[in-house]
Amino acid sequence: GIKWDPIDTDFSYPPQWERLWFLILTSSFFLTLVWFYFWWEVHNDYDEINWFLYNRMGYWSDWSIPILVTTAAGFTYITMLLILALCHIAVGQQMNLHWLHKIGLVTTLITTVVTMSSIAQLWDDEWEMVFISLQATAPFLHIGALAAVTALSWLVAGQFARTEKPTSQMLMFTAYLAVVVALYLVPLTISSPCIMEKKALGPKPAILGHRGAPMLAPEHTLMSFQKAVEQKVYGVQADVVLSYDGVPFLMHDKTLRRTTNVEEVFPERAYEHSSMFNWTDLEKLNAGEWFLRNDPFWTAGSLSRADYLEAANQSVCKLEDMLEVIKDNTSLILNFQDLPAAHPYYSTYINITLETILASGIQQQSVMWLPDTERQLVRQVAPGFQQTSGLKLDAERLREKGIVKLNLRYTKVTNEDVRDYAMANLSVNLYTVNEPWLFSILWCAGVPSVTSDSSHVLRKVPFPIWLMPPDEYHLIWITSDLISFLVIVGVFIFQKWRLGSIRTYNPEQIMLSAAVRRSSQDVKIMKEKLIFSEINNGVETTDELSFCSENGY
């Protein structure tokens, strides 16, 4: 893909174009690296991303894996091209990309830029994940980057030794030195809650099942909440809707299309709001087959035969039935969908839901009431409910509103916010936390509780994935920098000694040395060029001419 022609001294493009293509290649490498890192780290939110795309396109498809595979392939392709280019630079040869690779390089670069821009416009909140993930990965990425830049010193030192112009040498050395020094000082900007003394680590965050246990059973079904209780979670989260005839049931989406077979049973009503169905109609729907068909978390294949059959026969779940399952030992976060104005219980659905909750016998202190609608009424009817807010406000305003708990997305809260709310005696629950590394970061930050799709995974995390005392981290940082510095200095000295005494060859000599598999006629032509070049440079001794005296010349 990157070729060198040892005979033709007229290259297909001048050196400035070669530098331009190398710049494009390097830029593509860093962009694809950032995109690959981003898409790998947002694994925590793959289900949210698929749901987001489902709402925009109207049909369910798992886009996470195709995007991840495509990103990995593009990154690998660009990396291989860059390695080949660096190898050519290391031996003093000129890079010459094949036109197919030029097309592939530009296509990869444009695709990456367009995709990153689209994510930034459609879902800019997700980019916060990158900064959060760096709290877990930055110390290790720093070591990796340090090793890469140190290894690169061999190429830089070689080019430095070959370059004859002092100005070029100074520019090259200054640029490389700036990168190295910046990398040495990067740890000054690294802030991770897991760089702390072990004795300062707080208790493990409580885990609430998001819509039950949606990785083990279809979300918002009775089976899902039974699985959550079996996992001994602290609580569960549920979304409540009121049917057209006044029965509270559980459903997250506005329509029934994603999680039921409404398109088969009631095709003409598939796009109606779920609250516009009578309970007798809702009972006819299957709420489990979609889980086995779409496999949103790639867990359906791991179900036992009994669980598989049970999941396939799940139906829409009443709030009353769910409360019966969880009322003894489990807390509950309740959220509500807004009903259409034409709904017959539009103005009284809060009252009906409250009656259902209180009639179940669940302790009022176990209920975290999230909706802002009719809070005053809720306080009068159920004074024991924990008033919970989904809005990030300052502590003083929250206390004025009687809020004792917050339920926020994990990207909306900083470590400082968690400490400030804790000092104001406000508890914070963050959603949706699925990955152990993210759970570990929030644990180190002192988050009291999290809502998770993977409660069965997080409950098995006995300790943060990594925890490092500050003194130990500083020792690793300084030691790594010193080792890197000594290696770089040694490489520059060795390369200067190795290449400094080698006389400068003209282009014909360099190309002759590379003419390994050319025809004898081509080689003779090059030798002839070399002899006349040497003569023109004033070389007259037989010893020097004998450098190319084979074949009778």
XYZ file of C-alpha atoms in Angstrom:
553
model
C 0.000 0.000 0.000
C 2.946 2.334 0.684
C 5.504 1.839 -2.079
C 8.973 3.062 -2.909
C 10.361 3.186 -6.434
C 14.176 2.902 -6.218
C 14.847 3.721 -9.881
C 12.596 6.633 -10.809
C 13.810 9.841 -9.200
C 10.723 11.743 -10.379
C 8.174 10.903 -7.687
C 4.460 10.902 -8.424
C 4.059 13.949 -6.194
C 6.495 16.455 -4.679
C 7.661 16.248 -1.028
C 5.118 18.811 0.171
C 2.295 16.511 -0.975
C 3.965 13.647 0.850
C 3.968 15.711 4.046
C 0.302 16.607 3.467
C -0.721 12.953 3.152
C 1.261 12.077 6.253
C -0.520 14.890 8.120
C -3.904 13.558 6.938
C -2.894 10.063 8.022
C -1.833 11.244 11.470
C -5.002 13.316 11.930
C -7.133 10.349 10.897
C -5.340 8.159 13.418
C -6.067 10.459 16.348
C -9.679 11.083 15.293
C -10.439 7.384 14.874
C -8.680 6.694 18.172
C -10.916 9.199 19.978
C -14.042 7.831 18.282
C -13.095 4.225 19.039
C -12.424 5.125 22.684
C -15.739 6.987 22.885
C -17.790 4.186 21.413
C -16.073 1.575 23.581
C -16.703 3.534 26.768
C -20.380 4.280 26.036
C -21.072 0.544 26.286
C -22.799 1.520 29.527
C -25.450 3.346 27.463
C -25.880 1.079 24.437
C -29.498 0.365 25.337
C -30.254 4.072 25.701
C -28.615 4.766 22.336
C -30.656 2.035 20.648
C -33.829 3.376 22.267
C -32.939 6.889 21.125
C -32.451 5.674 17.531
C -35.645 3.625 17.764
C -37.650 6.770 18.563
C -36.132 8.603 15.602
C -36.399 5.810 13.030
C -39.525 4.006 14.200
C -38.118 0.472 14.360
C -35.853 -1.403 16.744
C -32.370 -2.452 15.702
C -29.200 -3.023 17.695
C -26.908 -0.397 16.193
C -24.232 -0.620 18.860
C -22.394 -3.682 17.535
C -22.249 -2.639 13.834
C -20.971 0.797 14.839
C -18.385 -0.714 17.200
C -17.153 -3.223 14.598
C -16.965 -0.554 11.876
C -15.109 1.801 14.204
C -12.629 -0.907 15.207
C -12.020 -1.834 11.547
C -11.411 1.795 10.555
C -9.070 2.379 13.473
C -7.103 -0.801 12.711
C -6.789 0.153 9.031
C -5.510 3.654 9.795
C -3.131 2.309 12.454
C -1.568 -0.179 10.022
C -1.051 2.556 7.417
C 0.565 4.792 10.029
C 2.894 2.009 11.201
C 3.988 1.359 7.596
C 4.577 5.075 7.063
C 6.691 5.303 10.207
C 8.703 2.264 9.112
C 9.511 3.990 5.812
C 10.531 7.133 7.652
C 12.752 5.074 9.969
C 14.836 3.764 7.041
C 14.955 7.118 5.255
C 12.552 6.217 2.463
C 9.777 8.297 0.981
C 6.123 7.412 1.547
C 3.995 6.924 -1.546
C 0.384 5.913 -0.825
C -1.448 3.874 -3.416
C -4.494 5.702 -4.782
C -6.824 3.090 -3.271
C -5.431 3.817 0.174
C -5.790 7.537 -0.426
C -9.486 6.973 -1.093
C -9.778 4.705 1.963
C -7.956 7.230 4.145
C -10.110 10.185 3.092
C -13.302 8.107 3.366
C -12.430 6.986 6.887
C -11.576 10.537 7.934
C -14.790 12.050 6.525
C -16.963 9.262 7.970
C -15.432 9.695 11.424
C -15.863 13.483 11.403
C -19.479 13.265 10.205
C -20.374 10.599 12.779
C -18.771 12.487 15.659
C -20.534 15.690 14.603
C -23.880 13.878 14.386
C -23.530 12.470 17.895
C -22.524 15.911 19.174
C -25.675 17.466 17.678
C -28.180 14.716 18.399
C -26.942 13.588 21.794
C -24.310 15.968 23.098
C -24.925 14.809 26.673
C -23.223 11.509 25.842
C -19.856 13.199 25.307
C -19.787 13.804 29.051
C -19.168 10.065 29.302
C -15.668 10.588 27.853
C -14.654 12.936 30.672
C -16.162 10.647 33.299
C -14.395 7.610 31.849
C -11.060 9.426 31.999
C -11.396 9.403 35.779
C -11.051 5.622 35.514
C -8.656 5.303 32.582
C -6.470 8.460 32.558
C -3.710 7.111 34.863
C -3.327 4.048 32.651
C -3.691 5.923 29.369
C -0.902 8.207 30.548
C 1.449 5.250 31.000
C 0.525 3.913 27.557
C 1.008 7.290 25.870
C 4.338 7.699 27.660
C 5.522 4.333 26.330
C 4.404 5.217 22.782
C 6.132 8.631 22.748
C 9.277 7.111 24.252
C 9.347 4.446 21.513
C 8.830 7.182 18.924
C 12.107 8.756 20.055
C 13.976 6.213 17.884
C 12.395 7.670 14.725
C 12.726 11.274 15.856
C 16.357 10.823 16.857
C 17.113 9.139 13.527
C 15.569 11.977 11.554
C 17.349 14.477 13.787
C 20.717 12.833 13.060
C 20.092 12.652 9.291
C 18.952 16.270 8.986
C 21.775 18.628 7.990
C 20.079 22.003 8.456
C 20.374 23.302 12.058
C 17.041 25.102 11.717
C 15.227 21.907 10.792
C 16.931 20.054 13.609
C 15.893 22.713 16.104
C 12.263 22.710 14.951
C 12.079 18.933 15.074
C 13.695 18.695 18.494
C 11.590 21.523 19.950
C 8.322 20.006 18.739
C 9.172 16.563 20.130
C 10.414 18.050 23.405
C 7.174 20.021 23.816
C 5.118 16.836 23.406
C 7.291 14.923 25.868
C 7.247 17.643 28.527
C 3.488 18.083 28.177
C 3.048 14.334 28.620
C 5.283 14.353 31.692
C 3.085 17.038 33.253
C -0.303 15.581 32.250
C -0.809 13.897 35.666
C -1.125 17.375 37.176
C -4.473 17.612 35.372
C -5.659 14.078 36.214
C -8.327 13.990 38.891
C -9.911 10.710 39.909
C -11.958 10.000 43.043
C -10.278 6.580 43.189
C -6.901 8.183 43.932
C -7.553 8.125 47.649
C -6.621 6.339 50.858
C -8.443 3.051 51.323
C -9.650 4.053 54.764
C -11.477 7.043 53.233
C -13.617 4.820 50.988
C -17.318 5.084 51.817
C -19.944 2.318 51.835
C -20.904 0.530 48.640
C -23.742 2.328 46.791
C -27.166 0.749 47.118
C -28.477 -0.741 43.870
C -31.969 -0.210 42.465
C -33.253 -2.322 39.588
C -34.142 -0.207 36.546
C -37.646 -1.373 35.523
C -36.930 -4.535 37.489
C -34.062 -6.673 36.213
C -34.238 -5.982 32.453
C -31.174 -8.038 31.590
C -32.723 -11.152 33.118
C -36.366 -10.683 32.050
C -38.502 -8.341 29.908
C -38.624 -4.870 31.456
C -41.655 -3.826 33.517
C -43.012 -7.378 33.694
C -43.805 -9.295 36.841
C -40.927 -11.664 36.084
C -38.519 -8.734 35.879
C -39.414 -7.497 39.375
C -39.301 -11.017 40.773
C -35.770 -11.386 39.415
C -34.815 -8.051 40.974
C -36.063 -9.191 44.381
C -34.098 -12.431 43.971
C -30.967 -10.312 43.435
C -31.631 -8.667 46.822
C -31.575 -5.162 45.380
C -32.178 -2.169 47.614
C -35.087 -1.031 45.446
C -36.628 -0.883 41.987
C -37.659 1.886 39.620
C -40.919 1.802 37.646
C -42.865 3.992 35.208
C -46.621 4.133 35.816
C -49.387 4.754 33.286
C -53.155 4.742 33.829
C -55.305 2.717 31.431
C -58.384 4.220 29.797
C -60.622 2.543 32.394
C -58.492 3.651 35.373
C -56.101 0.736 36.056
C -52.472 1.738 36.864
C -49.990 -0.386 34.899
C -46.273 -0.257 34.060
C -44.931 1.027 30.740
C -42.005 3.266 29.811
C -42.756 4.237 26.203
C -45.697 6.325 25.087
C -46.793 3.574 22.721
C -46.900 -0.195 23.125
C -44.975 -0.991 19.946
C -41.509 -1.690 21.360
C -42.372 -3.977 24.283
C -45.593 -5.711 23.198
C -47.129 -7.351 20.141
C -49.709 -4.600 19.726
C -48.953 -4.383 15.978
C -50.195 -7.962 15.618
C -53.199 -7.808 17.952
C -54.362 -4.220 17.322
C -52.500 -3.090 14.161
C -54.776 -0.098 13.605
C -54.049 1.204 17.132
C -50.312 0.519 17.259
C -49.377 4.222 17.409
C -51.955 5.213 20.022
C -50.819 6.312 23.473
C -50.688 3.315 25.796
C -53.081 5.004 28.230
C -55.861 4.986 25.625
C -56.259 1.197 25.911
C -58.670 -0.457 28.343
C -57.142 -2.968 30.706
C -59.118 -5.766 29.044
C -57.272 -4.956 25.798
C -53.887 -4.650 27.513
C -54.323 -8.098 29.037
C -54.449 -9.589 25.541
C -50.920 -8.390 24.689
C -47.705 -10.363 25.027
C -44.943 -8.368 26.738
C -42.121 -10.919 26.592
C -41.574 -12.149 23.052
C -39.904 -8.882 21.991
C -37.224 -9.439 24.648
C -36.290 -12.833 23.225
C -36.476 -11.602 19.636
C -34.540 -8.331 19.966
C -32.284 -9.441 22.837
C -31.515 -5.812 23.822
C -28.754 -6.730 26.313
C -27.440 -9.888 24.586
C -28.565 -11.940 27.596
C -31.524 -13.893 26.232
C -29.258 -16.727 25.139
C -28.022 -17.246 28.703
C -31.506 -17.830 30.145
C -32.379 -21.273 31.426
C -35.059 -23.222 29.586
C -37.596 -22.477 32.317
C -36.779 -18.751 32.356
C -36.917 -18.617 28.566
C -40.420 -20.069 28.502
C -41.537 -17.823 31.358
C -40.190 -14.709 29.619
C -41.989 -15.649 26.391
C -45.342 -15.667 28.200
C -45.119 -12.380 30.100
C -47.959 -9.873 29.899
C -48.385 -6.195 30.738
C -47.944 -5.774 34.500
C -50.337 -3.989 36.865
C -48.870 -1.647 39.455
C -50.843 -3.580 42.071
C -49.189 -6.902 41.132
C -45.692 -5.380 41.172
C -46.264 -3.846 44.617
C -47.320 -7.235 45.938
C -43.949 -8.676 44.854
C -41.675 -5.943 46.212
C -43.578 -4.496 49.208
C -41.813 -6.378 52.014
C -38.116 -5.571 51.623
C -37.681 -3.286 48.620
C -37.808 0.466 48.068
C -39.519 1.973 45.055
C -38.872 4.962 42.786
C -42.058 5.884 40.925
C -42.225 7.955 37.785
C -45.332 8.831 35.750
C -46.171 9.413 32.134
C -48.240 12.472 31.316
C -51.658 11.450 30.080
C -53.280 12.883 26.921
C -55.749 15.660 27.623
C -58.567 13.479 26.244
C -57.997 10.799 28.859
C -61.029 10.415 31.187
C -58.801 10.350 34.286
C -56.506 13.179 33.176
C -57.112 15.220 36.327
C -57.410 12.390 38.869
C -54.762 9.831 37.904
C -52.534 10.885 40.831
C -55.339 10.126 43.294
C -56.005 6.711 41.751
C -52.304 5.806 41.821
C -51.948 6.930 45.437
C -54.920 4.777 46.447
C -53.341 1.744 44.754
C -49.992 2.287 46.480
C -51.456 2.805 49.946
C -53.797 -0.177 49.571
C -50.855 -2.469 48.802
C -49.470 -2.202 52.328
C -45.993 -1.052 51.306
C -44.315 1.161 53.906
C -44.567 4.823 52.981
C -40.879 5.405 53.799
C -39.988 2.919 51.044
C -41.633 4.994 48.310
C -39.592 7.700 46.545
C -42.102 9.970 44.826
C -40.570 11.527 41.707
C -43.341 13.467 39.832
C -43.632 17.202 40.523
C -47.366 17.070 39.818
C -49.601 17.458 42.895
C -46.749 17.239 45.420
C -48.808 19.058 48.025
C -51.624 16.551 47.666
C -49.164 13.663 47.937
C -47.685 15.120 51.132
C -51.154 15.319 52.690
C -52.271 11.838 51.656
C -48.921 10.064 52.133
C -46.666 12.167 54.395
C -44.169 9.314 54.722
C -43.193 9.266 51.038
C -39.642 10.437 50.282
C -40.111 13.463 48.059
C -37.629 13.049 45.209
C -36.672 15.492 42.466
C -35.410 14.793 38.973
C -34.098 18.350 38.599
C -30.621 19.468 39.587
C -31.135 22.501 41.836
C -29.116 24.083 44.600
C -29.525 22.567 48.045
C -31.351 25.550 49.517
C -34.114 25.501 46.875
C -34.515 21.760 47.263
C -34.979 22.073 51.027
C -37.558 24.821 50.479
C -39.541 22.418 48.276
C -39.288 19.665 50.875
C -37.080 17.455 48.689
C -34.966 14.860 50.511
C -33.599 12.898 47.553
C -32.462 13.518 43.974
C -32.717 11.145 41.025
C -30.364 12.343 38.270
C -28.493 11.001 35.263
C -24.896 10.219 36.167
C -23.574 12.687 33.561
C -25.347 15.598 35.285
C -23.541 15.361 38.630
C -19.923 16.074 39.521
C -17.984 14.751 42.485
C -18.268 18.184 44.082
C -22.057 18.105 43.669
C -22.241 14.772 45.486
C -20.245 16.181 48.416
C -22.289 19.387 48.549
C -25.607 17.507 48.553
C -24.321 15.132 51.220
C -23.359 18.099 53.428
C -26.922 19.432 52.958
C -28.305 16.030 54.011
C -29.650 15.321 50.521
C -29.261 11.824 49.122
C -28.427 11.357 45.423
C -29.432 8.419 43.237
C -27.809 8.234 39.785
C -29.069 6.364 36.726
C -28.421 4.294 34.623
C -25.182 2.668 35.828
C -24.404 -0.699 34.251
C -20.630 -1.034 33.963
C -18.436 -2.040 36.954
C -15.837 0.640 36.122
C -18.494 3.376 36.269
C -19.959 1.886 39.433
C -16.446 1.945 40.942
C -15.903 5.625 40.105
C -19.245 6.584 41.663
C -18.465 4.429 44.701
C -15.177 6.288 45.222
C -17.033 9.598 44.769
C -19.391 8.743 47.631
C -22.640 8.292 45.660
C -25.246 6.714 47.994
C -27.219 4.708 45.385
C -27.506 3.950 41.677
C -30.188 2.625 39.353
C -28.963 -0.182 37.110
C -30.031 -2.561 34.359
C -27.313 -4.964 35.524
C -28.034 -5.319 39.233
C -26.963 -8.980 39.061
C -23.492 -7.834 37.913
C -22.956 -4.861 40.225
C -24.010 -6.725 43.350
C -20.989 -9.008 42.779
C -18.509 -6.105 42.738
C -16.903 -6.371 46.200
C -14.538 -3.423 45.856
C -13.757 -0.621 43.354
C -11.892 -1.972 40.330
C -8.873 0.057 41.350
C -8.034 2.233 44.308
C -4.653 3.913 44.660
C -3.263 6.044 47.510
C -1.987 9.444 46.302
C 1.612 8.742 47.389
C 1.670 5.503 45.416
C 0.266 7.231 42.338
C 2.852 10.029 42.562
C 5.645 7.453 42.862
C 4.453 5.631 39.721
C 4.107 8.928 37.872
C 7.595 10.221 38.712
C 9.261 6.845 38.142
C 7.645 6.483 34.715
C 8.750 9.974 33.694
C 12.339 9.353 34.816
C 12.579 6.052 32.973
C 11.148 7.647 29.840
C 13.575 10.572 30.063
C 16.623 8.318 30.442
C 15.558 6.124 27.538
C 14.954 9.126 25.261
C 18.334 10.668 26.095
C 20.051 7.325 25.499
C 18.303 6.857 22.148
C 19.293 10.350 20.928
C 22.922 9.790 21.910
C 23.034 6.363 20.261
C 21.358 7.551 17.053
C 23.701 10.522 16.796
C 26.705 8.218 17.230
C 25.332 5.621 14.795
C 24.269 7.984 12.011
C 26.504 10.985 12.576
C 29.615 9.374 11.062
C 27.859 8.044 7.965
C 28.529 10.264 4.992
C 25.604 11.729 3.151
C 24.601 9.776 0.068
C 23.071 11.451 -2.936
C 19.650 10.265 -4.156
C 21.179 7.848 -6.682
C 23.138 6.086 -3.937
C 20.081 5.751 -1.712
C 17.979 4.410 -4.555
C 20.753 2.052 -5.639
C 20.875 0.568 -2.157
C 17.144 -0.067 -2.364
C 17.289 -1.656 -5.837
C 17.075 -5.174 -4.558
C 14.964 -6.973 -7.135
C 15.452 -4.825 -10.230
C 16.603 -6.157 -13.573
C 20.346 -6.129 -14.219
C 19.868 -3.479 -16.918
C 18.185 -1.119 -14.437
C 20.943 -1.701 -11.914
C 23.622 -0.979 -14.527
C 21.897 2.289 -15.388
C 21.884 3.301 -11.759
C 25.528 2.362 -11.304
C 26.387 4.464 -14.310
C 24.527 7.413 -12.777
C 26.366 6.918 -9.505
C 29.825 6.844 -11.127
C 29.227 10.072 -13.022
C 27.788 11.618 -9.880
C 30.903 10.711 -7.933
C 33.159 12.060 -10.685
C 31.185 15.315 -10.772
C 31.657 15.607 -7.027
C 35.443 15.389 -7.480
C 35.967 11.808 -6.461
C 38.997 10.456 -8.359
C 40.474 7.619 -6.342
C 40.121 4.062 -7.523
C 39.022 2.958 -4.077
C 35.992 5.223 -4.092
C 35.100 4.366 -7.675
C 35.313 0.693 -6.839
C 32.208 1.193 -4.702
C 30.220 0.482 -7.879
C 32.809 -1.274 -10.046
C 30.970 -4.526 -10.581
C 29.889 -5.837 -13.991
C 32.853 -4.249 -15.828
C 32.301 -0.564 -14.954
